[in-house]
mmCIF file with all atom_site columns, C-alpha atoms in Angstrom:
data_model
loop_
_atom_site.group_PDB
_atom_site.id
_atom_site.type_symbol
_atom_site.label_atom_id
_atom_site.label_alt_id
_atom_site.label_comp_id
_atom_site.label_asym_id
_atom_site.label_entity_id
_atom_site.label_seq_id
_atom_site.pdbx_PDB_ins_code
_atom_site.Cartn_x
_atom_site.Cartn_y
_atom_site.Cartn_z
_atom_site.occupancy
_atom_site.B_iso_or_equiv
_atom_site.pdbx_formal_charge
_atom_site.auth_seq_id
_atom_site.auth_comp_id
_atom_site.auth_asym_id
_atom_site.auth_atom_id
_atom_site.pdbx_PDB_model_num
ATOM 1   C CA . UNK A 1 1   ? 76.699 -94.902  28.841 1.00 49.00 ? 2   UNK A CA 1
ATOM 2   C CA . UNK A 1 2   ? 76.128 -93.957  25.289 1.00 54.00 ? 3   UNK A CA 1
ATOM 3   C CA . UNK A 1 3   ? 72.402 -93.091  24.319 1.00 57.00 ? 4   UNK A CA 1
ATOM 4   C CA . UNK A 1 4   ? 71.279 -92.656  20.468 1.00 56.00 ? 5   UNK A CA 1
ATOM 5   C CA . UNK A 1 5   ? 69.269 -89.444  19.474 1.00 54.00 ? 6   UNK A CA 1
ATOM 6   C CA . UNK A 1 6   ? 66.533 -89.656  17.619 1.00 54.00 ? 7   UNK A CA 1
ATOM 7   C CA . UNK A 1 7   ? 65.211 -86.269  15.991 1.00 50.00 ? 8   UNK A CA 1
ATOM 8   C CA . UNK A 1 8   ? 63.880 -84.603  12.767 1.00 47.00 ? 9   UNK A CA 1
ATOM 9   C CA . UNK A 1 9   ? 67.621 -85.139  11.371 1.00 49.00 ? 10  UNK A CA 1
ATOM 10  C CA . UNK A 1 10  ? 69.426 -88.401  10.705 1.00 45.00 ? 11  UNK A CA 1
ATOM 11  C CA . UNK A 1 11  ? 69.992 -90.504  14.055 1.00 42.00 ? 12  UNK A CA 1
ATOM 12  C CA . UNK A 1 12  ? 73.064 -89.354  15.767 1.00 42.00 ? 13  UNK A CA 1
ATOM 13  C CA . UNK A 1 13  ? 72.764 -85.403  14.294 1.00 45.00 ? 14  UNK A CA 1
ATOM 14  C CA . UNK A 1 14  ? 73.037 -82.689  16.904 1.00 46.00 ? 15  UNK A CA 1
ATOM 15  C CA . UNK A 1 15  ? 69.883 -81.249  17.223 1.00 48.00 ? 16  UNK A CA 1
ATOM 16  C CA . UNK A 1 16  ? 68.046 -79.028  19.447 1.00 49.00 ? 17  UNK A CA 1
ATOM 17  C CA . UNK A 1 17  ? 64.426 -78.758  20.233 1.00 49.00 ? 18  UNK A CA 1
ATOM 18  C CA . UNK A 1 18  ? 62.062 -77.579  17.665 1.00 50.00 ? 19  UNK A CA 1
ATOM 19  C CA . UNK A 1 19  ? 58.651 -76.852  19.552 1.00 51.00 ? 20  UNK A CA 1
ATOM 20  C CA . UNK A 1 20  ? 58.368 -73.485  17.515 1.00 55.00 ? 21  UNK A CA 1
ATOM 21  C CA . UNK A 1 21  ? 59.078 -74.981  14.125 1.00 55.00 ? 22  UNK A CA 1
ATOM 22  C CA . UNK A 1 22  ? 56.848 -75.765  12.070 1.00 52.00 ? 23  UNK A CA 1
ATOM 23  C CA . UNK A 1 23  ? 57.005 -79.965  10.745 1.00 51.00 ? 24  UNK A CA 1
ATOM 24  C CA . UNK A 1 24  ? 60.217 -80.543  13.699 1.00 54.00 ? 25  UNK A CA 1
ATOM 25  C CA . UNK A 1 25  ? 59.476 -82.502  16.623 1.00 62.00 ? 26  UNK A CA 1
ATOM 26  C CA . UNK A 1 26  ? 59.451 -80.692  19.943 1.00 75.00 ? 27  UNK A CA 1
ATOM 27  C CA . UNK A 1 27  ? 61.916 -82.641  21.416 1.00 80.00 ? 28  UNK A CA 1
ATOM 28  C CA . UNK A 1 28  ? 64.978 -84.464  20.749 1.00 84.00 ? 29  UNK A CA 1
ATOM 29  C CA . UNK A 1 29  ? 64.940 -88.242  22.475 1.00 86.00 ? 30  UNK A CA 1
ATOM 30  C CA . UNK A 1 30  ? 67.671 -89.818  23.784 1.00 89.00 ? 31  UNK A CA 1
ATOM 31  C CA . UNK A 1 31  ? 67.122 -93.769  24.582 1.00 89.00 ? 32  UNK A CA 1
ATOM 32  C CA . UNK A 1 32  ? 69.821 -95.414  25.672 1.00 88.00 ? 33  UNK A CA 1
ATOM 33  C CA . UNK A 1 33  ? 70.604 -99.003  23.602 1.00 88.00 ? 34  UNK A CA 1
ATOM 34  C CA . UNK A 1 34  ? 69.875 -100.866 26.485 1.00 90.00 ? 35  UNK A CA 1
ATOM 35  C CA . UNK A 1 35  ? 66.579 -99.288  26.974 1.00 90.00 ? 36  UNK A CA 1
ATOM 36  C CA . UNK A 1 36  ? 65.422 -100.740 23.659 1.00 89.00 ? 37  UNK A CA 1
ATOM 37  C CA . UNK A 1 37  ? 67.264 -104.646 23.745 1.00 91.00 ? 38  UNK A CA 1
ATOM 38  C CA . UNK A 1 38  ? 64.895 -105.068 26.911 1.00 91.00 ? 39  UNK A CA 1
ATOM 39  C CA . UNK A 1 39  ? 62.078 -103.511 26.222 1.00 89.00 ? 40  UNK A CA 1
ATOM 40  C CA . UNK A 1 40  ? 62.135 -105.644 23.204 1.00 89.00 ? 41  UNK A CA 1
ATOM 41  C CA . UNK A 1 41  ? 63.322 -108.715 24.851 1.00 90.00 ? 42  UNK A CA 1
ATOM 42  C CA . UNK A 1 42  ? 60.546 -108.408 27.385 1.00 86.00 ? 43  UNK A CA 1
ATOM 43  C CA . UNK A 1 43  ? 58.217 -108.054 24.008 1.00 84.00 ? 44  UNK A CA 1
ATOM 44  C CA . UNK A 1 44  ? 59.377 -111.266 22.987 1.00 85.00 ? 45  UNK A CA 1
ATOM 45  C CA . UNK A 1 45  ? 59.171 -113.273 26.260 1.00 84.00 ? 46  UNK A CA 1
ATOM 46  C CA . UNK A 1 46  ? 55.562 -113.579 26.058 1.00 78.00 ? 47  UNK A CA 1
ATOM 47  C CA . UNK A 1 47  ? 52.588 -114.762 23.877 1.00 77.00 ? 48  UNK A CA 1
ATOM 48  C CA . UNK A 1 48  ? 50.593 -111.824 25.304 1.00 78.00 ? 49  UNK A CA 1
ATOM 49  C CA . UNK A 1 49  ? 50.797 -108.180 25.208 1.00 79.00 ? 50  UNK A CA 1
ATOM 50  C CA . UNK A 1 50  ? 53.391 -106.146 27.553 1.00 83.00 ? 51  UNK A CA 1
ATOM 51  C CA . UNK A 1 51  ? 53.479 -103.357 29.645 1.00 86.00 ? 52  UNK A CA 1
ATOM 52  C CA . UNK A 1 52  ? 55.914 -101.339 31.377 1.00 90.00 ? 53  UNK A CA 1
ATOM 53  C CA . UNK A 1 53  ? 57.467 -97.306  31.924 1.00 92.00 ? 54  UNK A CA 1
ATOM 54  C CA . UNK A 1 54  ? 60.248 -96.010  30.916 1.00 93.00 ? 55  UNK A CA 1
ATOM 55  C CA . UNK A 1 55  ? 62.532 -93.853  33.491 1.00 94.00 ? 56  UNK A CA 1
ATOM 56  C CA . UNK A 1 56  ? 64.857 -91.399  32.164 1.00 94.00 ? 57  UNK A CA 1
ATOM 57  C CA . UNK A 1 57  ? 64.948 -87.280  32.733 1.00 92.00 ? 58  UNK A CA 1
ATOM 58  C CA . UNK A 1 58  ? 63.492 -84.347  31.395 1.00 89.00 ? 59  UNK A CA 1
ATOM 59  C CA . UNK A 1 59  ? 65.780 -81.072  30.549 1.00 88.00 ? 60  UNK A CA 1
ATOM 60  C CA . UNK A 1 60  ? 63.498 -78.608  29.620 1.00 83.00 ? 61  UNK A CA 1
ATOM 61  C CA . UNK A 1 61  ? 66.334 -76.175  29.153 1.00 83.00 ? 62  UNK A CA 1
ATOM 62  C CA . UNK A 1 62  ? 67.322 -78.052  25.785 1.00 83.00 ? 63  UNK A CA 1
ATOM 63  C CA . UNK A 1 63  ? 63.543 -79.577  25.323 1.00 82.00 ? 64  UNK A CA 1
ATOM 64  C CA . UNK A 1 64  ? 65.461 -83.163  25.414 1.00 86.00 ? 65  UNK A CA 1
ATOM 65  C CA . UNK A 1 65  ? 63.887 -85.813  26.853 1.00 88.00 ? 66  UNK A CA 1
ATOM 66  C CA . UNK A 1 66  ? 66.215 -88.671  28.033 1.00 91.00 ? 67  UNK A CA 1
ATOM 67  C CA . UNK A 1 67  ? 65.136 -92.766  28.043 1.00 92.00 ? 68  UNK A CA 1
ATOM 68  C CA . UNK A 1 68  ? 68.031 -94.334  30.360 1.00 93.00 ? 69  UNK A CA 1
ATOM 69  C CA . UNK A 1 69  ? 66.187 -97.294  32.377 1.00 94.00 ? 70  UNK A CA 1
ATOM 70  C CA . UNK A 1 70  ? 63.067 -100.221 31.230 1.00 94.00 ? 71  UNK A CA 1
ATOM 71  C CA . UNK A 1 71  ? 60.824 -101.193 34.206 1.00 95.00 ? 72  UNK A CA 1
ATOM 72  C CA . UNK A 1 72  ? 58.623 -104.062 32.294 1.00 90.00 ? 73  UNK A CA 1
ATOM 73  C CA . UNK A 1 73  ? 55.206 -104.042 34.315 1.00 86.00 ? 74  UNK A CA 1
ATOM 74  C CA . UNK A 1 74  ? 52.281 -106.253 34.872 1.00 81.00 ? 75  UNK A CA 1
ATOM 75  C CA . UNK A 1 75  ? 49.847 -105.978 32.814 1.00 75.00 ? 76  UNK A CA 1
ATOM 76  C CA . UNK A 1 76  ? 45.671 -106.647 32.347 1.00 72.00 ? 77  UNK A CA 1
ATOM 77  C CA . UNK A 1 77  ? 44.768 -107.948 29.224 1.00 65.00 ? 78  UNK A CA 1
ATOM 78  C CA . UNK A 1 78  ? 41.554 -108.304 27.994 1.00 60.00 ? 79  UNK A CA 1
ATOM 79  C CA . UNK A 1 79  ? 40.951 -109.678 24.291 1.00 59.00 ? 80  UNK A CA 1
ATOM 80  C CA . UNK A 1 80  ? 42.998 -107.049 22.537 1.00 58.00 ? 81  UNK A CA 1
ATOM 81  C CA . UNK A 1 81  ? 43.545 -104.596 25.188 1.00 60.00 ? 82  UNK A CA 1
ATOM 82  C CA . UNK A 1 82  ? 46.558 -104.032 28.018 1.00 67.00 ? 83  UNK A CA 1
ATOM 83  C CA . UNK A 1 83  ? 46.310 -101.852 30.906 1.00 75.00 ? 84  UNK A CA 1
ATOM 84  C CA . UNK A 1 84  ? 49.324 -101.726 33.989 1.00 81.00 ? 85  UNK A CA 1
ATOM 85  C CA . UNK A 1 85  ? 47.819 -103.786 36.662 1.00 84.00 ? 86  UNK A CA 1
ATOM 86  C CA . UNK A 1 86  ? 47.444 -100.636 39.415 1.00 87.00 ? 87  UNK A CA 1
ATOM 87  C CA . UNK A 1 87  ? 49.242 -102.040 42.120 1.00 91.00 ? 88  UNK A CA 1
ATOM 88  C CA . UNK A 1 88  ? 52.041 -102.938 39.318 1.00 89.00 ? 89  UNK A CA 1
ATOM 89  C CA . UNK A 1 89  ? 52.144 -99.225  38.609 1.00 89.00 ? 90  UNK A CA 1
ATOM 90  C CA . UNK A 1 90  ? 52.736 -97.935  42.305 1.00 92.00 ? 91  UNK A CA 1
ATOM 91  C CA . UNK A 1 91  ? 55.429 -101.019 42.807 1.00 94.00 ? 92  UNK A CA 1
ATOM 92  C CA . UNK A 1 92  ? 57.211 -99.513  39.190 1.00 93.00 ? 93  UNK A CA 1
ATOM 93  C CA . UNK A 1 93  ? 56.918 -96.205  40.015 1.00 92.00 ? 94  UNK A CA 1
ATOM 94  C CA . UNK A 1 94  ? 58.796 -96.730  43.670 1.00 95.00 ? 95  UNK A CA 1
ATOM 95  C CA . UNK A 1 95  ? 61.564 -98.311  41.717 1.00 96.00 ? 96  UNK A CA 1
ATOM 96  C CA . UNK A 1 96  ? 61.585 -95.289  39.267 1.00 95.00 ? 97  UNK A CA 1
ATOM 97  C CA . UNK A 1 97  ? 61.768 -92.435  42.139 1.00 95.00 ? 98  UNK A CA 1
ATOM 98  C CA . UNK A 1 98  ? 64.414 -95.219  43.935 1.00 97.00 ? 99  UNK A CA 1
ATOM 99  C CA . UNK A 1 99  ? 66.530 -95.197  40.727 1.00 96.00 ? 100 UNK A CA 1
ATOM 100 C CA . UNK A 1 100 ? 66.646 -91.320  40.947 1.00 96.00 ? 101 UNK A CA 1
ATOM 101 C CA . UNK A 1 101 ? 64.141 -91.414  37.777 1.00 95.00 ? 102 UNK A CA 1
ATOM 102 C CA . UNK A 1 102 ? 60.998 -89.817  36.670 1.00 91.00 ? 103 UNK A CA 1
ATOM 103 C CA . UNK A 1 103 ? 58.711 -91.807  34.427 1.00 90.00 ? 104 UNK A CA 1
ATOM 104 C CA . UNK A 1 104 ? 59.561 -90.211  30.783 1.00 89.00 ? 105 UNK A CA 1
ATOM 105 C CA . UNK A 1 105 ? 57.212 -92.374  28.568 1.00 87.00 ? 106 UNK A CA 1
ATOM 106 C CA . UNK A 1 106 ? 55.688 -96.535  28.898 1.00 87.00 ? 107 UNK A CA 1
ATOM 107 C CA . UNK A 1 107 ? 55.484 -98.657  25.998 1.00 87.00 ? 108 UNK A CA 1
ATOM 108 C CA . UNK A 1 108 ? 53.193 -102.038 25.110 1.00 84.00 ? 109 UNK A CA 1
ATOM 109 C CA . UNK A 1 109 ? 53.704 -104.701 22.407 1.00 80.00 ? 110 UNK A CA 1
ATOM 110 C CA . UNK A 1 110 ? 50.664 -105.823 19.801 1.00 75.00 ? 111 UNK A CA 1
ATOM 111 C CA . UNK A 1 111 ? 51.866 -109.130 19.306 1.00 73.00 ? 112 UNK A CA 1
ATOM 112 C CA . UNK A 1 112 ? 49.579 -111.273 17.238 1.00 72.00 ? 113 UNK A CA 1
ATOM 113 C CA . UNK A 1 113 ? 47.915 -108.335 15.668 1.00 73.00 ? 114 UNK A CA 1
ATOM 114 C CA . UNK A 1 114 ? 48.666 -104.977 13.763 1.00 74.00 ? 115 UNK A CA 1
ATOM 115 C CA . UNK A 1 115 ? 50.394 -102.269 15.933 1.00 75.00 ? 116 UNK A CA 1
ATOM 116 C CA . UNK A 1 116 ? 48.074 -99.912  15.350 1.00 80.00 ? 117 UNK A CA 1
ATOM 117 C CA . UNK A 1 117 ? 47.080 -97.924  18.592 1.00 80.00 ? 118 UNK A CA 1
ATOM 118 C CA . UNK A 1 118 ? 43.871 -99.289  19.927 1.00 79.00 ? 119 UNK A CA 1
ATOM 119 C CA . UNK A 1 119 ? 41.605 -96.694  21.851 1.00 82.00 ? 120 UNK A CA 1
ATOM 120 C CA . UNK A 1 120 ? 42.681 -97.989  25.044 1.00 81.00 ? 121 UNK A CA 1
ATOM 121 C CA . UNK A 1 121 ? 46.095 -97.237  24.276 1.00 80.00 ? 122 UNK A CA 1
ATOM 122 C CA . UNK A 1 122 ? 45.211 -94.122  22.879 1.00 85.00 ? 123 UNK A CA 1
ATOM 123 C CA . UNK A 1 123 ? 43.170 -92.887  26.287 1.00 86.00 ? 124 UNK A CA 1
ATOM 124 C CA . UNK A 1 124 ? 46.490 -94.530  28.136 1.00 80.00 ? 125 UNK A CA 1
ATOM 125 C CA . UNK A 1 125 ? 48.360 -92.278  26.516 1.00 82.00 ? 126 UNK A CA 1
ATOM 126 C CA . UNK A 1 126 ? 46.746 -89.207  27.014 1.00 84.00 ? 127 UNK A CA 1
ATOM 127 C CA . UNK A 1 127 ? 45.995 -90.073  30.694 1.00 82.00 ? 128 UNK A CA 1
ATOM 128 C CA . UNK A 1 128 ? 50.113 -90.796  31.306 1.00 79.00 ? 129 UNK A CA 1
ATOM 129 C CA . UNK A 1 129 ? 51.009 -87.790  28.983 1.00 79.00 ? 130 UNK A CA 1
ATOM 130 C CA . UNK A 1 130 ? 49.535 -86.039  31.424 1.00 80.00 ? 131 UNK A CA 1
ATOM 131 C CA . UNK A 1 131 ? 50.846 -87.633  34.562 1.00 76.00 ? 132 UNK A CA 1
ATOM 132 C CA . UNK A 1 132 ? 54.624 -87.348  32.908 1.00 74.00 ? 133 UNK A CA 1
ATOM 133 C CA . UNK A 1 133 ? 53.982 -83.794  32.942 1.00 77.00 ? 134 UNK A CA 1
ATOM 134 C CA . UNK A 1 134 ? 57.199 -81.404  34.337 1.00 76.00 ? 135 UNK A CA 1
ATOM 135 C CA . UNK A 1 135 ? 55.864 -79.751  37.041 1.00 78.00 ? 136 UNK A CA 1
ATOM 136 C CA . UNK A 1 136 ? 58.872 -76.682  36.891 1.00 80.00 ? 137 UNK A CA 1
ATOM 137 C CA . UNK A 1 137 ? 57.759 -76.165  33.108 1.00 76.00 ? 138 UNK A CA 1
ATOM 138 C CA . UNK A 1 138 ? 54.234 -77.608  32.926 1.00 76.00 ? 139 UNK A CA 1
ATOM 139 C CA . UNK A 1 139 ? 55.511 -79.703  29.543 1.00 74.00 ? 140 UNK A CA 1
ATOM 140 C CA . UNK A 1 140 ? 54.153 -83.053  28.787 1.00 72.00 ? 141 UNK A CA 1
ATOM 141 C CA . UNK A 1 141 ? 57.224 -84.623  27.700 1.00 68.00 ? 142 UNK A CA 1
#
């Protein structure tokens, strides 16, 4: 399969990681088209906010983080909040390891409302930042 890079350059430009540059991004992203149709198809299937992980690799040898696989979750919503329901996160996170994966990033949809990061999804993100850590390098991909 083809993925699409995005990185400080155009979309598509080689690139190689930039974590000692100044105003680059650390890493180049790979995401795979599919990756995106569902994760915004499963965006669009509901009135309420989603939830899910994304499963891909890390090569910290090129500092390039790879999106290959969408597993949408269940989420708990509470007024304008989403959190994985927990046992939803163990049943995704089998299906990861079983798809030869590791959990590279999640994503959530804001969709009746501004997608501005809420402070839930900003403590979410710095709780599964740190979870998605590579233990050979200790990055936080």
């Amino acid at each position: 399969h083809t993925c699409c890079l995005f990185n400080a350059g155009a979309p598509g430009a080689a690139c190689n990681g930039g974590a000692s540059v100044t105003g680059v991004q650390p890493f180049v992203v790979e995401v795979c088209p599919s990756t995106l149709l569902l994760m915004d198809l499963h965006a669009h299937l509901c009135y309420n906010e989603v939830i899910g992980f994304i499963g891909g690799a890390f090569h910290a040898d090129s500092l390039r983080i790879q999106m290959d696989q969408v597993f949408p979750g269940r989420g708990q919503a509470s007024g304008r909040d989403v959190e994985m329901d927990p046992i939803a996160e163990i049943e995704i996170r089998s299906q990861v390891d079983s798809a030869g994966l590791a959990v590279m990033g999640w994503y959530h949809s804001h969709p009746v409302f501004a997608p501005d990061p809420s402070g839930v999804d900003i403590d979410n993100q710095i709780n599964y930042q740190a979870l998605f850590r590579d233990a050979d390098s200790g990055v936080e991909p």
